[in-house]
Tab-separated table of C-alpha atoms in Angstrom:
chain	number	residue	atom	x	y	z
A	1	UNK	CA	-48.634	29.386	-27.015
A	2	UNK	CA	-45.261	31.788	-26.665
A	3	UNK	CA	-43.988	33.825	-24.122
A	4	UNK	CA	-45.052	38.242	-24.401
A	5	UNK	CA	-42.044	39.379	-24.590
A	6	UNK	CA	-38.924	38.170	-27.458
A	7	UNK	CA	-35.973	36.526	-25.595
A	8	UNK	CA	-33.343	38.861	-24.476
A	9	UNK	CA	-29.652	37.819	-24.493
A	10	UNK	CA	-27.505	38.639	-22.085
A	11	UNK	CA	-23.797	38.639	-21.995
A	12	UNK	CA	-22.177	36.786	-18.886
A	13	UNK	CA	-19.758	39.044	-18.347
A	14	UNK	CA	-22.078	42.140	-17.511
A	15	UNK	CA	-23.132	41.135	-14.326
A	16	UNK	CA	-24.889	44.434	-13.583
A	17	UNK	CA	-26.831	43.631	-16.828
A	18	UNK	CA	-27.741	39.790	-15.971
A	19	UNK	CA	-28.913	40.602	-12.270
A	20	UNK	CA	-31.182	43.427	-13.571
A	21	UNK	CA	-32.095	41.115	-16.585
A	22	UNK	CA	-32.967	37.821	-14.593
A	23	UNK	CA	-34.519	40.501	-11.604
A	24	UNK	CA	-37.050	41.435	-14.253
A	25	UNK	CA	-37.642	38.138	-15.769
A	26	UNK	CA	-38.826	37.100	-12.361
A	27	UNK	CA	-41.198	39.278	-11.460
A	28	UNK	CA	-42.671	38.379	-14.983
A	29	UNK	CA	-40.595	40.365	-17.523
A	30	UNK	CA	-38.943	39.692	-20.865
A	31	UNK	CA	-37.189	36.365	-20.228
A	32	UNK	CA	-33.480	35.942	-20.666
A	33	UNK	CA	-30.775	33.418	-22.091
A	34	UNK	CA	-27.166	33.708	-20.638
A	35	UNK	CA	-24.857	33.852	-23.389
A	36	UNK	CA	-21.285	33.026	-22.578
A	37	UNK	CA	-18.601	34.446	-24.145
A	38	UNK	CA	-17.634	32.936	-27.012
A	39	UNK	CA	-20.845	31.792	-28.218
A	40	UNK	CA	-22.007	31.310	-31.582
A	41	UNK	CA	-24.291	34.863	-32.172
A	42	UNK	CA	-25.709	32.909	-35.124
A	43	UNK	CA	-26.987	30.388	-32.899
A	44	UNK	CA	-28.537	32.720	-30.158
A	45	UNK	CA	-30.263	34.667	-32.978
A	46	UNK	CA	-31.933	31.682	-33.662
A	47	UNK	CA	-32.644	30.776	-30.344
A	48	UNK	CA	-34.725	34.076	-30.120
A	49	UNK	CA	-36.641	33.062	-33.522
A	50	UNK	CA	-37.897	30.231	-31.598
A	51	UNK	CA	-41.321	30.361	-29.919
A	52	UNK	CA	-40.528	29.918	-26.021
A	53	UNK	CA	-43.494	28.621	-23.937
A	54	UNK	CA	-46.162	30.129	-22.115
A	55	UNK	CA	-44.593	31.074	-18.891
A	56	UNK	CA	-40.968	30.920	-19.788
A	57	UNK	CA	-38.737	33.532	-17.562
A	58	UNK	CA	-35.237	31.775	-18.363
A	59	UNK	CA	-33.712	30.164	-20.903
A	60	UNK	CA	-30.704	27.938	-20.330
A	61	UNK	CA	-28.241	26.226	-23.522
A	62	UNK	CA	-26.565	23.463	-22.569
A	63	UNK	CA	-24.915	21.009	-24.566
A	64	UNK	CA	-24.354	18.088	-22.151
A	65	UNK	CA	-21.596	15.871	-22.114
A	66	UNK	CA	-22.943	13.576	-25.133
A	67	UNK	CA	-22.796	16.687	-27.187
A	68	UNK	CA	-26.088	17.187	-28.065
A	69	UNK	CA	-27.398	20.535	-27.775
A	70	UNK	CA	-30.688	21.560	-25.823
A	71	UNK	CA	-32.199	24.701	-24.706
A	72	UNK	CA	-33.871	24.023	-21.724
A	73	UNK	CA	-37.079	26.566	-20.743
A	74	UNK	CA	-37.766	27.465	-17.004
A	75	UNK	CA	-40.503	28.981	-15.255
A	76	UNK	CA	-39.881	31.558	-12.477
A	77	UNK	CA	-41.861	29.724	-10.305
A	78	UNK	CA	-39.835	26.736	-11.019
A	79	UNK	CA	-36.351	28.769	-10.363
A	80	UNK	CA	-38.294	30.072	-6.628
A	81	UNK	CA	-39.587	27.097	-6.277
A	82	UNK	CA	-35.627	25.430	-6.385
A	83	UNK	CA	-34.545	28.740	-4.761
A	84	UNK	CA	-36.627	28.674	-1.775
A	85	UNK	CA	-36.089	24.784	-1.347
A	86	UNK	CA	-32.181	25.038	-1.310
A	87	UNK	CA	-32.780	27.537	1.455
A	88	UNK	CA	-35.247	25.414	3.227
A	89	UNK	CA	-33.484	22.844	3.483
A	90	UNK	CA	-30.086	25.268	4.803
A	91	UNK	CA	-31.898	26.784	7.297
A	92	UNK	CA	-32.638	30.443	5.979
A	93	UNK	CA	-30.820	32.565	2.884
A	94	UNK	CA	-27.857	33.873	2.602
A	95	UNK	CA	-24.868	35.298	0.788
A	96	UNK	CA	-23.201	33.325	-2.164
A	97	UNK	CA	-20.143	32.553	-3.547
A	98	UNK	CA	-20.118	32.211	-7.204
A	99	UNK	CA	-17.396	30.147	-9.064
A	100	UNK	CA	-19.007	28.300	-11.378
A	101	UNK	CA	-19.898	29.849	-14.686
A	102	UNK	CA	-23.351	31.918	-14.713
A	103	UNK	CA	-24.989	30.463	-18.044
A	104	UNK	CA	-25.248	27.311	-16.400
A	105	UNK	CA	-27.707	26.419	-14.166
A	106	UNK	CA	-25.500	25.811	-11.324
A	107	UNK	CA	-24.053	29.398	-11.788
A	108	UNK	CA	-27.450	31.132	-12.535
A	109	UNK	CA	-29.410	30.123	-9.848
A	110	UNK	CA	-26.865	31.460	-7.096
A	111	UNK	CA	-27.933	34.101	-8.958
A	112	UNK	CA	-31.757	33.642	-7.911
A	113	UNK	CA	-31.245	32.451	-4.814
A	114	UNK	CA	-29.514	35.755	-4.625
A	115	UNK	CA	-32.451	37.975	-5.545
A	116	UNK	CA	-34.553	35.911	-3.205
A	117	UNK	CA	-32.403	36.430	-0.448
A	118	UNK	CA	-32.194	40.201	-0.919
A	119	UNK	CA	-28.344	39.722	-0.711
A	120	UNK	CA	-25.309	40.882	-2.980
A	121	UNK	CA	-23.541	37.646	-4.569
A	122	UNK	CA	-19.697	37.891	-4.836
A	123	UNK	CA	-18.222	36.265	-7.740
A	124	UNK	CA	-14.647	34.590	-8.206
A	125	UNK	CA	-13.004	35.421	-11.798
A	126	UNK	CA	-9.760	33.416	-13.546
A	127	UNK	CA	-8.443	30.114	-13.318
A	128	UNK	CA	-9.421	28.508	-9.832
A	129	UNK	CA	-6.446	29.146	-7.477
A	130	UNK	CA	-7.481	27.837	-3.975
A	131	UNK	CA	-6.085	30.555	-2.126
A	132	UNK	CA	-7.443	33.199	-4.462
A	133	UNK	CA	-10.450	31.568	-4.039
A	134	UNK	CA	-10.001	31.546	0.017
A	135	UNK	CA	-9.004	35.056	-0.318
A	136	UNK	CA	-11.983	36.057	-1.951
A	137	UNK	CA	-13.842	34.243	0.213
A	138	UNK	CA	-13.211	36.398	3.090
A	139	UNK	CA	-15.227	39.261	1.627
A	140	UNK	CA	-18.542	37.603	2.312
A	141	UNK	CA	-20.011	39.676	4.748
A	142	UNK	CA	-23.573	38.240	5.623
A	143	UNK	CA	-23.810	35.679	8.600
A	144	UNK	CA	-25.302	32.853	6.357
A	145	UNK	CA	-22.329	31.794	3.928
A	146	UNK	CA	-22.615	29.105	0.657
A	147	UNK	CA	-20.919	28.087	-2.028
A	148	UNK	CA	-21.873	25.642	-5.125
A	149	UNK	CA	-18.260	24.108	-6.485
A	150	UNK	CA	-18.098	20.953	-8.956
A	151	UNK	CA	-15.721	18.145	-7.449
A	152	UNK	CA	-12.235	19.375	-9.231
A	153	UNK	CA	-12.679	22.729	-7.399
A	154	UNK	CA	-13.751	21.029	-4.153
A	155	UNK	CA	-10.258	18.632	-4.559
A	156	UNK	CA	-7.998	21.513	-5.204
A	157	UNK	CA	-9.534	23.383	-2.207
A	158	UNK	CA	-8.643	20.122	0.194
A	159	UNK	CA	-5.185	19.575	-1.357
A	160	UNK	CA	-4.663	22.799	-0.531
A	161	UNK	CA	-6.112	23.643	3.557
A	162	UNK	CA	-4.406	19.680	3.733
A	163	UNK	CA	-1.212	21.861	3.493
A	164	UNK	CA	-2.159	24.507	5.369
A	165	UNK	CA	-4.682	23.978	8.203
A	166	UNK	CA	-5.192	27.322	8.675
A	167	UNK	CA	-6.756	27.988	5.383
A	168	UNK	CA	-9.430	25.588	6.507
A	169	UNK	CA	-11.159	27.467	8.916
A	170	UNK	CA	-12.675	29.585	5.628
A	171	UNK	CA	-14.386	27.032	3.891
A	172	UNK	CA	-15.517	25.948	7.544
A	173	UNK	CA	-17.015	29.299	7.989
A	174	UNK	CA	-19.424	28.328	5.357
A	175	UNK	CA	-22.564	27.270	6.464
A	176	UNK	CA	-22.933	24.982	3.375
A	177	UNK	CA	-20.499	23.772	0.762
A	178	UNK	CA	-22.806	22.312	-1.777
A	179	UNK	CA	-20.725	19.889	-4.443
A	180	UNK	CA	-22.725	18.691	-7.866
A	181	UNK	CA	-22.238	18.080	-11.502
A	182	UNK	CA	-20.689	14.713	-11.196
A	183	UNK	CA	-20.016	11.791	-8.960
A	184	UNK	CA	-17.654	12.812	-5.455
A	185	UNK	CA	-15.809	10.062	-4.300
A	186	UNK	CA	-15.803	8.423	-1.121
A	187	UNK	CA	-12.202	9.368	-0.337
A	188	UNK	CA	-12.505	12.505	-1.483
A	189	UNK	CA	-15.879	13.301	0.778
A	190	UNK	CA	-14.022	11.557	4.273
A	191	UNK	CA	-11.220	13.970	3.634
A	192	UNK	CA	-13.601	16.791	3.215
A	193	UNK	CA	-15.711	15.646	6.457
A	194	UNK	CA	-11.779	15.166	8.155
A	195	UNK	CA	-11.838	18.637	7.903
A	196	UNK	CA	-15.174	19.918	9.536
A	197	UNK	CA	-16.145	21.423	6.016
A	198	UNK	CA	-20.256	21.567	5.642
A	199	UNK	CA	-20.333	19.496	2.607
A	200	UNK	CA	-23.652	19.080	0.767
A	201	UNK	CA	-24.245	16.549	-2.507
A	202	UNK	CA	-26.252	17.671	-4.827
A	203	UNK	CA	-28.028	15.930	-7.354
A	204	UNK	CA	-30.182	17.826	-10.147
A	205	UNK	CA	-29.633	19.466	-13.676
A	206	UNK	CA	-30.844	22.252	-15.696
A	207	UNK	CA	-34.555	20.279	-16.167
A	208	UNK	CA	-34.762	20.593	-12.903
A	209	UNK	CA	-33.890	24.691	-12.062
A	210	UNK	CA	-30.883	23.072	-10.293
A	211	UNK	CA	-29.992	20.578	-7.677
A	212	UNK	CA	-33.452	18.775	-5.966
A	213	UNK	CA	-31.944	15.537	-4.296
A	214	UNK	CA	-29.269	16.846	-1.337
A	215	UNK	CA	-27.346	13.702	-0.165
A	216	UNK	CA	-30.510	11.878	-1.191
A	217	UNK	CA	-32.925	13.055	0.000
A	218	UNK	CA	-35.277	15.496	-1.634
A	219	UNK	CA	-35.737	18.945	-0.709
A	220	UNK	CA	-38.746	20.661	-1.304
A	221	UNK	CA	-41.904	18.862	-2.540
A	222	UNK	CA	-39.533	16.928	-5.422
A	223	UNK	CA	-40.668	13.479	-5.872
A	224	UNK	CA	-38.483	10.590	-6.957
A	225	UNK	CA	-39.251	7.304	-8.390
A	226	UNK	CA	-36.989	4.515	-10.138
A	227	UNK	CA	-38.560	2.839	-13.864
A	228	UNK	CA	-37.017	0.253	-15.255
A	229	UNK	CA	-33.535	1.253	-13.755
A	230	UNK	CA	-34.304	4.899	-14.743
A	231	UNK	CA	-34.612	7.690	-12.071
A	232	UNK	CA	-37.273	10.218	-12.722
A	233	UNK	CA	-38.344	13.429	-10.895
A	234	UNK	CA	-41.356	15.063	-10.331
A	235	UNK	CA	-42.292	19.082	-8.299
A	236	UNK	CA	-42.089	22.552	-8.988
A	237	UNK	CA	-38.660	23.145	-9.994
A	238	UNK	CA	-39.569	21.208	-13.061
A	239	UNK	CA	-38.347	22.959	-16.216
A	240	UNK	CA	-41.305	23.905	-18.641
A	241	UNK	CA	-39.300	21.977	-21.820
A	242	UNK	CA	-36.830	21.684	-24.646
A	243	UNK	CA	-37.229	25.392	-27.211
A	244	UNK	CA	-37.847	23.871	-30.583
A	245	UNK	CA	-37.794	20.659	-29.996
A	246	UNK	CA	-41.187	19.421	-28.795
A	247	UNK	CA	-40.829	15.736	-29.676
A	248	UNK	CA	-37.457	15.647	-27.219
A	249	UNK	CA	-39.987	17.463	-24.671
A	250	UNK	CA	-42.746	14.699	-24.926
A	251	UNK	CA	-39.904	12.181	-24.910
A	252	UNK	CA	-38.255	13.747	-21.391
A	253	UNK	CA	-41.454	14.917	-19.472
A	254	UNK	CA	-44.452	12.500	-19.217
A	255	UNK	CA	-47.088	13.077	-17.189
A	256	UNK	CA	-49.503	10.041	-15.953
A	257	UNK	CA	-51.701	9.733	-13.246
A	258	UNK	CA	-50.935	9.173	-9.495
A	259	UNK	CA	-52.893	7.100	-7.505
A	260	UNK	CA	-55.126	9.796	-6.361
A	261	UNK	CA	-55.978	10.476	-9.796
A	262	UNK	CA	-54.877	13.780	-9.908
A	263	UNK	CA	-51.608	13.625	-12.927
A	264	UNK	CA	-48.412	14.230	-11.916
A	265	UNK	CA	-45.643	15.460	-14.654
A	266	UNK	CA	-42.436	13.224	-14.402
A	267	UNK	CA	-38.977	14.103	-15.720
A	268	UNK	CA	-36.968	11.134	-17.373
A	269	UNK	CA	-33.288	11.826	-16.805
A	270	UNK	CA	-31.652	9.380	-18.439
A	271	UNK	CA	-29.987	8.636	-15.181
A	272	UNK	CA	-29.701	4.888	-13.647
A	273	UNK	CA	-29.925	4.470	-9.554
A	274	UNK	CA	-31.880	2.650	-7.130
A	275	UNK	CA	-33.433	3.738	-3.553
A	276	UNK	CA	-32.332	2.792	-0.671
A	277	UNK	CA	-33.830	3.260	2.291
A	278	UNK	CA	-35.471	6.385	0.630
A	279	UNK	CA	-32.097	7.393	-0.511
A	280	UNK	CA	-31.399	7.291	-3.938
A	281	UNK	CA	-28.230	6.440	-5.111
A	282	UNK	CA	-27.418	7.448	-8.777
A	283	UNK	CA	-25.261	4.683	-10.646
A	284	UNK	CA	-24.520	6.025	-13.746
A	285	UNK	CA	-26.321	7.274	-17.322
A	286	UNK	CA	-28.307	4.757	-19.048
A	287	UNK	CA	-26.996	5.655	-22.152
A	288	UNK	CA	-23.425	4.997	-20.532
A	289	UNK	CA	-23.797	0.992	-21.101
A	290	UNK	CA	-21.915	-1.234	-23.406
A	291	UNK	CA	-22.373	-4.671	-23.753
A	292	UNK	CA	-19.372	-6.936	-23.376
A	293	UNK	CA	-18.986	-10.427	-23.341
A	294	UNK	CA	-22.778	-10.622	-22.950
A	295	UNK	CA	-22.596	-8.632	-19.773
A	296	UNK	CA	-23.814	-4.674	-19.179
A	297	UNK	CA	-20.884	-2.740	-18.122
A	298	UNK	CA	-21.829	0.598	-16.541
A	299	UNK	CA	-19.021	2.942	-17.212
A	300	UNK	CA	-19.944	4.984	-15.160
A	301	UNK	CA	-19.288	2.393	-11.994
A	302	UNK	CA	-16.553	1.854	-13.754
A	303	UNK	CA	-14.869	5.162	-13.110
A	304	UNK	CA	-16.589	5.241	-9.720
A	305	UNK	CA	-14.000	2.690	-8.740
A	306	UNK	CA	-11.209	3.666	-10.746
A	307	UNK	CA	-11.235	6.949	-9.158
A	308	UNK	CA	-10.810	6.091	-5.748
A	309	UNK	CA	-7.198	5.035	-7.160
A	310	UNK	CA	-4.088	6.746	-6.169
A	311	UNK	CA	-3.097	9.243	-9.252
A	312	UNK	CA	-7.078	7.994	-11.007
A	313	UNK	CA	-8.698	10.677	-9.569
A	314	UNK	CA	-10.154	12.213	-13.312
A	315	UNK	CA	-9.785	9.198	-15.306
A	316	UNK	CA	-12.459	8.787	-17.730
A	317	UNK	CA	-14.035	5.678	-19.048
A	318	UNK	CA	-15.331	5.138	-22.167
A	319	UNK	CA	-16.038	2.020	-24.565
A	320	UNK	CA	-14.092	0.346	-27.387
A	321	UNK	CA	-14.760	-1.756	-30.224
A	322	UNK	CA	-13.112	-5.512	-29.328
A	323	UNK	CA	-12.683	-8.537	-32.459
A	324	UNK	CA	-14.314	-11.381	-29.390
A	325	UNK	CA	-15.916	-9.206	-26.747
A	326	UNK	CA	-17.844	-6.748	-29.132
A	327	UNK	CA	-17.160	-4.099	-27.121
A	328	UNK	CA	-14.154	-3.168	-24.237
A	329	UNK	CA	-13.555	-0.543	-21.030
A	330	UNK	CA	-10.968	1.509	-22.367
A	331	UNK	CA	-9.846	4.131	-19.892
A	332	UNK	CA	-8.268	8.062	-20.584
A	333	UNK	CA	-6.121	9.399	-18.348
A	334	UNK	CA	-4.077	12.691	-17.888
A	335	UNK	CA	-0.498	12.642	-17.702
A	336	UNK	CA	-0.573	14.736	-14.337
A	337	UNK	CA	-3.428	14.016	-12.773
A	338	UNK	CA	-6.156	16.917	-12.452
A	339	UNK	CA	-4.213	18.628	-15.519
A	340	UNK	CA	-6.416	21.229	-17.546
A	341	UNK	CA	-9.090	20.995	-14.509
A	342	UNK	CA	-7.981	23.626	-12.097
A	343	UNK	CA	-7.741	20.323	-9.330
A	344	UNK	CA	-4.207	19.558	-10.156
A	345	UNK	CA	-2.739	17.071	-7.474
A	346	UNK	CA	0.546	17.460	-6.284
A	347	UNK	CA	1.655	13.864	-6.419
A	348	UNK	CA	4.013	12.980	-9.507
A	349	UNK	CA	2.895	10.587	-12.193
A	350	UNK	CA	5.107	7.975	-10.889
A	351	UNK	CA	2.687	7.837	-7.819
A	352	UNK	CA	-0.152	6.992	-9.714
A	353	UNK	CA	-1.758	3.349	-9.321
A	354	UNK	CA	-0.590	0.991	-11.482
A	355	UNK	CA	-2.717	-0.015	-14.670
A	356	UNK	CA	-2.488	-3.913	-12.943
A	357	UNK	CA	-3.684	-2.881	-9.649
A	358	UNK	CA	-6.513	-0.815	-11.570
A	359	UNK	CA	-7.490	-3.869	-13.713
A	360	UNK	CA	-7.264	-6.127	-10.614
A	361	UNK	CA	-10.004	-3.786	-8.012
A	362	UNK	CA	-11.901	-3.637	-11.081
A	363	UNK	CA	-12.015	-7.555	-11.268
A	364	UNK	CA	-12.970	-7.702	-7.843
A	365	UNK	CA	-15.370	-4.903	-7.809
A	366	UNK	CA	-17.254	-5.291	-11.282
A	367	UNK	CA	-16.347	-8.681	-12.765
A	368	UNK	CA	-14.110	-9.508	-15.423
A	369	UNK	CA	-16.038	-7.941	-18.250
A	370	UNK	CA	-15.569	-4.694	-16.815
A	371	UNK	CA	-11.890	-5.003	-16.559
A	372	UNK	CA	-10.319	-2.491	-19.292
A	373	UNK	CA	-7.534	-3.864	-22.005
A	374	UNK	CA	-6.483	-0.421	-22.958
A	375	UNK	CA	-5.358	2.940	-21.215
A	376	UNK	CA	-4.391	6.347	-23.115
A	377	UNK	CA	-2.690	9.453	-21.892
A	378	UNK	CA	-3.472	12.731	-22.364
A	379	UNK	CA	-2.038	15.787	-21.812
A	380	UNK	CA	-5.377	17.476	-20.101
A	381	UNK	CA	-8.922	15.792	-20.748
A	382	UNK	CA	-11.202	17.854	-22.748
A	383	UNK	CA	-14.624	19.022	-20.349
A	384	UNK	CA	-17.436	21.018	-20.691
A	385	UNK	CA	-17.459	24.689	-18.933
A	386	UNK	CA	-19.317	22.894	-15.751
A	387	UNK	CA	-16.270	20.603	-15.144
A	388	UNK	CA	-17.790	17.709	-16.252
A	389	UNK	CA	-15.587	15.601	-19.077
A	390	UNK	CA	-16.709	16.264	-22.667
A	391	UNK	CA	-17.067	12.769	-23.526
A	392	UNK	CA	-18.023	13.770	-26.711
A	393	UNK	CA	-14.888	15.217	-27.986
A	394	UNK	CA	-12.990	12.611	-25.538
A	395	UNK	CA	-15.044	9.486	-28.024
A	396	UNK	CA	-14.197	11.889	-31.163
A	397	UNK	CA	-10.189	12.082	-29.821
A	398	UNK	CA	-10.295	8.727	-30.035
A	399	UNK	CA	-11.628	7.446	-32.407
A	400	UNK	CA	-8.959	9.112	-35.126
A	401	UNK	CA	-6.766	8.333	-32.808
A	402	UNK	CA	-7.846	4.132	-33.402
A	403	UNK	CA	-7.932	5.088	-36.884
A	404	UNK	CA	-4.609	6.405	-37.055
A	405	UNK	CA	-3.536	2.796	-35.137
A	406	UNK	CA	-5.296	0.883	-37.813
A	407	UNK	CA	-3.637	2.712	-40.510
A	408	UNK	CA	-0.191	2.560	-39.515
A	409	UNK	CA	-0.748	-1.280	-38.582
A	410	UNK	CA	-2.399	-1.341	-42.587
A	411	UNK	CA	0.398	0.279	-44.097
A	412	UNK	CA	3.254	-1.505	-41.879
A	413	UNK	CA	1.410	-4.782	-43.415
A	414	UNK	CA	1.663	-3.336	-46.507
A	415	UNK	CA	4.722	-2.658	-46.251
A	416	UNK	CA	5.888	-6.213	-44.783
A	417	UNK	CA	3.870	-7.466	-48.197
A	418	UNK	CA	6.084	-5.038	-50.085
A	419	UNK	CA	9.442	-6.250	-48.375
A	420	UNK	CA	8.066	-10.282	-49.209
A	421	UNK	CA	7.321	-9.469	-52.916
A	422	UNK	CA	10.291	-7.703	-53.666
A	423	UNK	CA	12.427	-10.789	-51.262
A	424	UNK	CA	10.385	-13.620	-53.923
A	425	UNK	CA	11.018	-11.327	-57.178
A	426	UNK	CA	14.591	-11.305	-56.138
A	427	UNK	CA	14.109	-15.000	-54.904
A	428	UNK	CA	13.790	-15.883	-58.434
A	429	UNK	CA	15.725	-13.694	-60.649
A	430	UNK	CA	18.658	-14.709	-58.210
A	431	UNK	CA	17.447	-18.094	-58.869
A	432	UNK	CA	17.602	-17.845	-62.812
A	433	UNK	CA	20.875	-16.621	-62.887
A	434	UNK	CA	22.447	-18.903	-61.178
A	435	UNK	CA	20.442	-21.591	-63.060
A	436	UNK	CA	21.830	-19.532	-66.688
A	437	UNK	CA	25.197	-19.539	-64.865
A	438	UNK	CA	25.490	-23.437	-64.044
A	439	UNK	CA	24.180	-24.417	-67.631
A	440	UNK	CA	26.427	-22.093	-69.052
A	441	UNK	CA	29.611	-23.566	-66.954
A	442	UNK	CA	28.005	-27.381	-67.935
A	443	UNK	CA	28.027	-26.610	-71.299
A	444	UNK	CA	31.906	-25.159	-71.313
């Protein structure tokens, strides 16, 4: 089945059109796809030519940190269910400060919530500078005020308000500060709570119309289960599927009979996690596990431990080939902590904890297989628009770097071989010359 209207592509820069188009789509009008600046027009045309699942209101394009392109189809019912669940969790609708890209579900959902609340969202544009952000925050005029951030933005804000405690009053004025997209370190959460910030950790994705688990607890009618270590989600906010990829849809969304015999549709997140006391703890990605010396090592768990160390808050862990272990953990870290994220910390690079200290902490926390042998410094870690590390880009870059090192080593080896060959030839020629001269001398 296909949607009754052709997919309407709306540039995110045209906020009036995007807001109006989204409102129309939520009420049964033409489905929309928000288009970020710089998007390949041919990709949008190709998307518009695809059949849409029946009931599609919004299509969200996301590459994800793995680099695999996806187009997620969401119904108006799913978007509204997510927005209403958030309002219920926070004690009512309110006004949102939008500081995330609106072509992603994290930013777009704030527009949906605003539409249902009948409030006018306030937008923060440009590079994320804490002082400018807080100034914009003071323009909100509703009784209830909300904002959604990614961890790098939150870290930058906390760095700022810890130096200017009066600025913390602006953050405390928010009834809820959602933070998601990545794990939030314990130290960062502790600093936020010490400042009196109403922090709420959000877990969700495009396939769930945004956050559906807050601080480890489901919102709305969301259900969580763990199967073979994988987090699986059910509820009214689930997406319809992937546009133009029925095979992927069938793999990711499965339907099983519940205990009462009623079919339940589940989304397989690909995340690893556990339920402890009814609270969800996400431990990483199932596809972000390497086998090092026969031991499974979660790269996400490595990052979690490493990022608690001073100056390593934005470190990235990757797997690297190793002749003995099969694979070993390799770390990538920015020269200036937080460079390129808008969340650079004030500490100098020499205040970063020593690599040997990081190795010791990892050995004690996760075992010897999780200890990295290498760390590579870069000017700025490549990131996706939502702030997540672009693991595909980082992996490609590291692959090229390893190849270049291999070429240098091969070149050095060849150079040494040539020098030895030249030395042997020189020795033979020198010996022959000496022998001839000695023979001639004997003959005279």
